[in-house]
Amino acid sequence: MSVMDNEGSYYQLAPNLTICRIVNGMWQVAGGHGYIDHKLAIEDMIRYNDAGFTSWDLADIYGPAEDFIGQLRHKLLALKGKEEELNKIQALTKWVPQPGIITRSMVNESIQRSLHRMDVNSLDLLQFHWWDYNNPYYIDALKYLSDLRDNGIIKHLGLTNFDTEHMQIMTDSDIRFVSNQVQYSIIDRRSEVKMIPFCLKYNISLLAYGSICGGLMSERYLGKTQSPSTTELNTLSLRKYKQMIDAWGGWGLFQELLSTLNRIAKKYNVSIANVATRYILDKPAVAGVIIGVRLGIADHINSNAQVFNFSLDKTDYSDIDAVCTKSNNLFETIGDCGDEYR
Ligand SMILES: NC(=O)c1ccc[n+]([C@@H]2O[C@H](COP(=O)([O-])OP(=O)(O)OC[C@H]3O[C@@H](n4cnc5c(N)ncnc54)[C@H](OP(=O)(O)O)[C@@H]3O)[C@@H](O)[C@H]2O)c1
């Protein structure tokens, strides 16, 4: 069954915003993930879109990502000749300002820039990131963004890397947001401590990233007794999540997890990455898993489509969880979601 024919592939994140539950992540075009050929990248975007992977996660700071959305729209219109085709794309961008005084005109200018680059009249979802809670201007920023949302310039407001305490401060300040984007994987379950109960109470969705650890949760690393060297880890993403694995319990325990995932993957004739993605998609409050795409370099369209064609059973969950009970508690050592950035 194709992604498009499978109802379970899509999720209503908010009124008028239904996304594919596997969102294509565009950090990988921002540098540090290999050379991106712009022409090949747009061709790949068309392929993802045509396969039903219609949702994109990007940011103002992800290099050419917002421009790529604009170019995808142009190309799609030229190919299909119908404006309706463009309504099938969901482009979930972010605004990541430097901490400091935030004025209304700064917010308006930044959002106008994103609209222009993406060639849209309104943003489907604007996810707000803030580096430093000691700097209080994030509340001003979110108020100005809320006004843009109320005026229809932004359809929905979301957050990224907010911790539960500051999500609570936002809701207490009557700031409405539909989602928070956080790192969430089999090894990084910090969101389960406070954030997911909070999300369920306030009807907020999570968009998960890092769920396959930059590709480390795959057959490519199965059975490798030696921890990979920094040169072997040739993307920023692989290096980021290798550090997380070290904090979680180390390479030896990770190999034990990979072999458990591999056994489960074989049972359903899918891949390790599929099992790791399915596991997170089935968690409460999770709307989607963002999987990074190295456009024009590597293609996982057919493999990732398999995520929607199987389900895990109780034994699978308990086998995975049994390995994780041997790990360190990342909530205690790092803190809540997003604390690694602050
Ligand atoms: N809000 C934030 O602070 C934040 C932080 C990080 C990421 N993100 C978002 O999340 C997205 C995901 O990025 P990530 O860094 O977390 O990476 P990721 O999704 O964990 O890993 C992406 C890599 O996994 C590999 N892969 C994909 N599908 C696979 C499959 N079916 N089988 C085997 N390998 C597969 C690919 O590696 P190859 O290309 O080598 O084949 C791909 O480049 C980013 O693009 C961004 O949109 C957000």
mmCIF file of N, CA and C in Angstrom, residues 106 120 123 145 172 181 206 229 249 251-252 310:
data_model
loop_
_atom_site.group_PDB
_atom_site.id
_atom_site.type_symbol
_atom_site.label_atom_id
_atom_site.label_comp_id
_atom_site.label_asym_id
_atom_site.label_seq_id
_atom_site.Cartn_x
_atom_site.Cartn_y
_atom_site.Cartn_z
ATOM 1 N N MET A 106 10.794 43.634 14.199
ATOM 2 C CA MET A 106 11.745 42.535 13.940
ATOM 3 C C MET A 106 10.990 41.252 13.593
ATOM 4 N N VAL A 120 4.913 31.947 -0.334
ATOM 5 C CA VAL A 120 3.566 31.627 0.171
ATOM 6 C C VAL A 120 2.952 32.895 0.756
ATOM 7 N N LEU A 123 2.203 31.124 6.519
ATOM 8 C CA LEU A 123 3.024 29.978 6.933
ATOM 9 C C LEU A 123 2.117 28.920 7.568
ATOM 10 N N LEU A 145 4.129 37.089 17.493
ATOM 11 C CA LEU A 145 3.830 35.974 16.572
ATOM 12 C C LEU A 145 2.356 35.587 16.663
ATOM 13 N N ASP A 172 0.077 29.551 30.609
ATOM 14 C CA ASP A 172 -0.427 30.425 31.683
ATOM 15 C C ASP A 172 -0.529 31.877 31.206
ATOM 16 N N GLN A 181 8.494 20.817 19.041
ATOM 17 C CA GLN A 181 9.369 19.887 18.316
ATOM 18 C C GLN A 181 10.573 19.573 19.210
ATOM 19 N N LEU A 206 3.473 16.613 19.734
ATOM 20 C CA LEU A 206 4.927 16.627 19.630
ATOM 21 C C LEU A 206 5.338 16.242 18.221
ATOM 22 N N SER A 229 34.610 6.009 14.605
ATOM 23 C CA SER A 229 35.485 7.164 14.852
ATOM 24 C C SER A 229 34.806 8.433 14.329
ATOM 25 N N GLY A 249 24.302 5.325 27.444
ATOM 26 C CA GLY A 249 24.738 4.031 27.983
ATOM 27 C C GLY A 249 25.923 3.437 27.239
ATOM 28 N N TRP A 251 28.345 2.523 23.550
ATOM 29 C CA TRP A 251 28.251 1.776 22.289
ATOM 30 C C TRP A 251 27.852 0.312 22.507
ATOM 31 N N GLY A 252 28.341 -0.275 23.606
ATOM 32 C CA GLY A 252 28.030 -1.688 23.874
ATOM 33 C C GLY A 252 26.524 -1.887 24.078
ATOM 34 N N PHE A 310 3.132 -1.806 9.020
ATOM 35 C CA PHE A 310 3.215 -2.840 10.055
ATOM 36 C C PHE A 310 2.967 -2.197 11.410
#
